[in-house]
C-alpha cells in the first residue's frame, strides 16, 4: 500500500510564532499563507504543516499520489483503495472517503493510543 508523502500536521496557537520557530530549525515555507491560517514547511524531505485553529491535537498526514514536493507520482494507491484495505483489516475509521466518487478525498483513522492519521488525497 502506497500512502504517499508524509508530514506532521501541528495545531498551533500562534501561526507566525510557530513559523519563525521552525524557520530557526532550518525549515522554509513551502506552501500556505497567514491569510489561510496555515503553512507547510519543508527541510529536505521533512514536511511539517502548522495550522492555527483548524483542528484539535496533532495529526500524522499522508498524501496519496504526491511526493514531498507536492508533485504527482504514478502509480499510486487511491484513497478509496486504501480505505477498503483498512476496513478489510478490521480498522474503524473516524471519517471515510465516498467510494462512489473519484479524485480528491480523505479518510481519518486513529491508532491504539488515539493518535489521528489523516490520509488526504489531493488529486
PDB file of C-alpha atoms in Angstrom:
ATOM      1  CA  UNK A   1       0.000   0.000   0.000  1.00  0.00           C
ATOM      2  CA  UNK A   2       1.437   3.357  -1.073  1.00  0.00           C
ATOM      3  CA  UNK A   3       0.399   6.128   1.314  1.00  0.00           C
ATOM      4  CA  UNK A   4       2.286   8.961  -0.372  1.00  0.00           C
ATOM      5  CA  UNK A   5       4.165  11.900   1.121  1.00  0.00           C
ATOM      6  CA  UNK A   6       4.279  12.031   4.920  1.00  0.00           C
ATOM      7  CA  UNK A   7       4.027  15.105   7.100  1.00  0.00           C
ATOM      8  CA  UNK A   8       3.109  16.020  10.632  1.00  0.00           C
ATOM      9  CA  UNK A   9       0.224  18.470  10.937  1.00  0.00           C
ATOM     10  CA  UNK A  10       0.519  20.535  14.102  1.00  0.00           C
ATOM     11  CA  UNK A  11      -2.232  22.522  15.772  1.00  0.00           C
ATOM     12  CA  UNK A  12      -0.572  25.797  16.784  1.00  0.00           C
ATOM     13  CA  UNK A  13      -1.737  28.711  18.925  1.00  0.00           C
ATOM     14  CA  UNK A  14       0.245  31.430  17.113  1.00  0.00           C
ATOM     15  CA  UNK A  15       0.909  30.746  13.441  1.00  0.00           C
ATOM     16  CA  UNK A  16       3.624  33.369  12.983  1.00  0.00           C
ATOM     17  CA  UNK A  17       5.483  32.445  16.185  1.00  0.00           C
ATOM     18  CA  UNK A  18       5.468  28.790  15.108  1.00  0.00           C
ATOM     19  CA  UNK A  19       6.625  29.667  11.581  1.00  0.00           C
ATOM     20  CA  UNK A  20       9.519  31.687  12.986  1.00  0.00           C
ATOM     21  CA  UNK A  21      10.472  28.851  15.354  1.00  0.00           C
ATOM     22  CA  UNK A  22      10.560  26.194  12.631  1.00  0.00           C
ATOM     23  CA  UNK A  23      12.477  28.516  10.309  1.00  0.00           C
ATOM     24  CA  UNK A  24      15.164  28.692  13.025  1.00  0.00           C
ATOM     25  CA  UNK A  25      15.321  24.885  12.822  1.00  0.00           C
ATOM     26  CA  UNK A  26      16.061  25.154   9.105  1.00  0.00           C
ATOM     27  CA  UNK A  27      12.564  24.780   7.669  1.00  0.00           C
ATOM     28  CA  UNK A  28      11.321  27.087   4.899  1.00  0.00           C
ATOM     29  CA  UNK A  29       7.753  27.908   3.904  1.00  0.00           C
ATOM     30  CA  UNK A  30       6.751  25.650   1.025  1.00  0.00           C
ATOM     31  CA  UNK A  31       3.024  26.433   0.790  1.00  0.00           C
ATOM     32  CA  UNK A  32       0.204  28.182   2.617  1.00  0.00           C
ATOM     33  CA  UNK A  33      -0.201  31.704   3.964  1.00  0.00           C
ATOM     34  CA  UNK A  34      -1.159  33.661   7.039  1.00  0.00           C
ATOM     35  CA  UNK A  35      -4.444  34.590   5.314  1.00  0.00           C
ATOM     36  CA  UNK A  36      -5.319  30.877   5.084  1.00  0.00           C
ATOM     37  CA  UNK A  37      -4.084  30.228   8.663  1.00  0.00           C
ATOM     38  CA  UNK A  38      -1.601  27.519   7.691  1.00  0.00           C
ATOM     39  CA  UNK A  39       1.899  26.975   6.379  1.00  0.00           C
ATOM     40  CA  UNK A  40       3.576  23.874   5.046  1.00  0.00           C
ATOM     41  CA  UNK A  41       7.258  23.991   5.924  1.00  0.00           C
ATOM     42  CA  UNK A  42       9.984  21.888   4.374  1.00  0.00           C
ATOM     43  CA  UNK A  43      13.518  20.878   5.314  1.00  0.00           C
ATOM     44  CA  UNK A  44      14.883  18.348   2.814  1.00  0.00           C
ATOM     45  CA  UNK A  45      12.290  15.562   2.710  1.00  0.00           C
ATOM     46  CA  UNK A  46      10.829  16.539   6.095  1.00  0.00           C
ATOM     47  CA  UNK A  47       7.442  18.262   5.977  1.00  0.00           C
ATOM     48  CA  UNK A  48       5.605  19.976   8.816  1.00  0.00           C
ATOM     49  CA  UNK A  49       2.209  21.597   8.463  1.00  0.00           C
ATOM     50  CA  UNK A  50       1.313  24.238  11.043  1.00  0.00           C
ATOM     51  CA  UNK A  51      -2.369  25.083  11.311  1.00  0.00           C
ATOM     52  CA  UNK A  52      -3.953  27.722  13.511  1.00  0.00           C
ATOM     53  CA  UNK A  53      -7.444  26.887  14.761  1.00  0.00           C
ATOM     54  CA  UNK A  54      -8.310  24.270  12.112  1.00  0.00           C
ATOM     55  CA  UNK A  55      -8.368  21.141  14.283  1.00  0.00           C
ATOM     56  CA  UNK A  56      -7.540  19.969  17.792  1.00  0.00           C
ATOM     57  CA  UNK A  57      -4.465  17.906  18.521  1.00  0.00           C
ATOM     58  CA  UNK A  58      -1.737  16.935  16.110  1.00  0.00           C
ATOM     59  CA  UNK A  59      -2.193  14.681  13.100  1.00  0.00           C
ATOM     60  CA  UNK A  60       0.054  12.432  11.039  1.00  0.00           C
ATOM     61  CA  UNK A  61      -0.762  13.106   7.380  1.00  0.00           C
ATOM     62  CA  UNK A  62      -0.192  11.051   4.242  1.00  0.00           C
ATOM     63  CA  UNK A  63      -0.913  12.331   0.719  1.00  0.00           C
ATOM     64  CA  UNK A  64      -1.502   9.514  -1.792  1.00  0.00           C
ATOM     65  CA  UNK A  65      -0.368  10.491  -5.277  1.00  0.00           C
ATOM     66  CA  UNK A  66       2.096  13.157  -4.103  1.00  0.00           C
ATOM     67  CA  UNK A  67       5.783  13.176  -3.314  1.00  0.00           C
ATOM     68  CA  UNK A  68       7.473  15.547  -0.838  1.00  0.00           C
ATOM     69  CA  UNK A  69       7.494  18.277  -3.499  1.00  0.00           C
ATOM     70  CA  UNK A  70       3.684  18.040  -3.960  1.00  0.00           C
ATOM     71  CA  UNK A  71       4.342  16.584  -7.400  1.00  0.00           C
ATOM     72  CA  UNK A  72       2.169  13.777  -8.728  1.00  0.00           C
ATOM     73  CA  UNK A  73       3.562  10.270  -8.621  1.00  0.00           C
ATOM     74  CA  UNK A  74       2.332   7.332 -10.632  1.00  0.00           C
ATOM     75  CA  UNK A  75       1.216   4.813  -9.989  1.00  0.00           C
ATOM     76  CA  UNK A  76      -0.325   5.470  -6.588  1.00  0.00           C
ATOM     77  CA  UNK A  77      -2.976   3.839  -4.434  1.00  0.00           C
ATOM     78  CA  UNK A  78      -6.220   5.824  -4.443  1.00  0.00           C
ATOM     79  CA  UNK A  79      -7.515   6.768  -1.004  1.00  0.00           C
ATOM     80  CA  UNK A  80     -10.610   4.607  -1.641  1.00  0.00           C
ATOM     81  CA  UNK A  81      -8.420   1.547  -2.248  1.00  0.00           C
ATOM     82  CA  UNK A  82      -6.534   2.316   0.967  1.00  0.00           C
ATOM     83  CA  UNK A  83      -9.865   2.699   2.767  1.00  0.00           C
ATOM     84  CA  UNK A  84     -11.068  -0.699   1.550  1.00  0.00           C
ATOM     85  CA  UNK A  85      -7.815  -2.260   2.755  1.00  0.00           C
ATOM     86  CA  UNK A  86      -8.094  -0.660   6.209  1.00  0.00           C
ATOM     87  CA  UNK A  87     -11.701  -1.807   6.580  1.00  0.00           C
ATOM     88  CA  UNK A  88     -10.750  -5.338   5.468  1.00  0.00           C
ATOM     89  CA  UNK A  89      -8.109  -5.276   8.219  1.00  0.00           C
ATOM     90  CA  UNK A  90     -10.878  -4.529  10.732  1.00  0.00           C
ATOM     91  CA  UNK A  91      -9.991  -0.911  11.460  1.00  0.00           C
ATOM     92  CA  UNK A  92     -12.700   1.551  12.435  1.00  0.00           C
ATOM     93  CA  UNK A  93     -12.436   4.814  10.536  1.00  0.00           C
ATOM     94  CA  UNK A  94     -13.142   8.216  12.078  1.00  0.00           C
ATOM     95  CA  UNK A  95     -14.165   9.574   8.674  1.00  0.00           C
ATOM     96  CA  UNK A  96     -14.439   7.980   5.257  1.00  0.00           C
ATOM     97  CA  UNK A  97     -13.984   8.840   1.600  1.00  0.00           C
ATOM     98  CA  UNK A  98     -17.088   8.482  -0.556  1.00  0.00           C
ATOM     99  CA  UNK A  99     -16.350   5.354  -2.573  1.00  0.00           C
ATOM    100  CA  UNK A 100     -18.775   6.465  -5.302  1.00  0.00           C
ATOM    101  CA  UNK A 101     -16.516   9.384  -6.245  1.00  0.00           C
ATOM    102  CA  UNK A 102     -13.112   9.867  -7.877  1.00  0.00           C
ATOM    103  CA  UNK A 103     -10.339  12.373  -7.288  1.00  0.00           C
ATOM    104  CA  UNK A 104      -9.667  14.306  -4.090  1.00  0.00           C
ATOM    105  CA  UNK A 105     -10.934  12.677  -0.897  1.00  0.00           C
ATOM    106  CA  UNK A 106      -9.749  11.816   2.585  1.00  0.00           C
ATOM    107  CA  UNK A 107     -10.201   9.467   5.494  1.00  0.00           C
ATOM    108  CA  UNK A 108      -9.163   9.506   9.123  1.00  0.00           C
ATOM    109  CA  UNK A 109      -8.252   6.707  11.497  1.00  0.00           C
ATOM    110  CA  UNK A 110      -6.655   6.679  14.936  1.00  0.00           C
ATOM    111  CA  UNK A 111      -4.009   4.347  16.259  1.00  0.00           C
ATOM    112  CA  UNK A 112      -4.460   2.406  19.539  1.00  0.00           C
ATOM    113  CA  UNK A 113      -3.162   5.416  21.514  1.00  0.00           C
ATOM    114  CA  UNK A 114      -5.573   7.884  19.927  1.00  0.00           C
ATOM    115  CA  UNK A 115      -3.070   9.455  17.517  1.00  0.00           C
ATOM    116  CA  UNK A 116      -5.002  10.617  14.475  1.00  0.00           C
ATOM    117  CA  UNK A 117      -3.850   9.705  10.968  1.00  0.00           C
ATOM    118  CA  UNK A 118      -5.222  11.663   8.001  1.00  0.00           C
ATOM    119  CA  UNK A 119      -4.934  10.157   4.537  1.00  0.00           C
ATOM    120  CA  UNK A 120      -5.626  13.163   2.339  1.00  0.00           C
ATOM    121  CA  UNK A 121      -5.583  12.742  -1.449  1.00  0.00           C
ATOM    122  CA  UNK A 122      -5.477  15.974  -3.459  1.00  0.00           C
ATOM    123  CA  UNK A 123      -5.585  14.552  -6.999  1.00  0.00           C
TER     124      UNK A 123
END
